[in-house]
Amino acid sequence: MTALTAETTAPGPVPEGAGSVQPAEFREAMTRFATCVTVITAHTGTRPVGCTATAVFSLTDRPPTLVVSLAAGSGTLRAVRAAGGFAVNVLSWQQRALADRFARLPAERRFDQVPYDTVEGAPLLAGTVTGAVCRVADCVPLDDHVLVSGRVLHTRTREDLTPLVHFARRSSPLESCV
């Protein structure tokens, strides 16, 4: 693998139709990328909103910044943009039902009987392994998603909980992936 340095430049954009990987084949390969299951939350002003997400990563610690990928047409993305902030909630194994709730239920029912605190204007779910509240720094549209970078304003972590991990189309406790 060749690293890009100041002396080298990245190649230009990949031509349309280049490559031979079909979407189904790509999706199957991506199921082998083990990842924590998160719920991205924001406040619309009248109610909290959120969705399950696995495309979340830390960008840098100077300043502390996270990136989340949200569908371009999602209500959660609209709320994040309007509020100017969001929370990333890393679910525990004990919260596995929340992953499905925030992925499948109608938006107006996702928070029914789900405990949370509002921290720095964003809903931070109770009982998570960790949570980070962020202020939106930038939004970058890419294909049918938008990458949202957020400067971390607040974190909360529990050492006594096991994270919920998604691997090979299954949700599991971290220990079972090792």
JSON list of C-alpha atoms in Angstrom, two decimals, residues 3 8 21 34 62 67 71 92 122 124 128 135 147 163 176:
[
{"chain": "A", "resi": 3, "resn": "ALA", "atom": "CA", "xyz": [0.69, 6.29, 1.55]},
{"chain": "A", "resi": 8, "resn": "THR", "atom": "CA", "xyz": [2.38, 12.59, -4.05]},
{"chain": "A", "resi": 21, "resn": "VAL", "atom": "CA", "xyz": [-18.34, -4.88, -7.37]},
{"chain": "A", "resi": 34, "resn": "ALA", "atom": "CA", "xyz": [-17.59, -5.22, 13.06]},
{"chain": "A", "resi": 62, "resn": "ARG", "atom": "CA", "xyz": [-7.45, 18.06, 18.37]},
{"chain": "A", "resi": 67, "resn": "VAL", "atom": "CA", "xyz": [-18.18, 11.98, 12.08]},
{"chain": "A", "resi": 71, "resn": "ALA", "atom": "CA", "xyz": [-29.13, 9.33, 4.86]},
{"chain": "A", "resi": 92, "resn": "SER", "atom": "CA", "xyz": [-24.98, -1.55, 25.42]},
{"chain": "A", "resi": 122, "resn": "ALA", "atom": "CA", "xyz": [-29.13, 17.05, 22.54]},
{"chain": "A", "resi": 124, "resn": "LEU", "atom": "CA", "xyz": [-28.32, 11.64, 25.55]},
{"chain": "A", "resi": 128, "resn": "THR", "atom": "CA", "xyz": [-25.43, 3.65, 27.11]},
{"chain": "A", "resi": 135, "resn": "ARG", "atom": "CA", "xyz": [-21.90, 20.76, 17.85]},
{"chain": "A", "resi": 147, "resn": "LEU", "atom": "CA", "xyz": [-21.18, 13.08, 6.53]},
{"chain": "A", "resi": 163, "resn": "PRO", "atom": "CA", "xyz": [-21.17, -2.62, 23.92]},
{"chain": "A", "resi": 176, "resn": "SER", "atom": "CA", "xyz": [-18.76, -13.01, 21.22]}
]
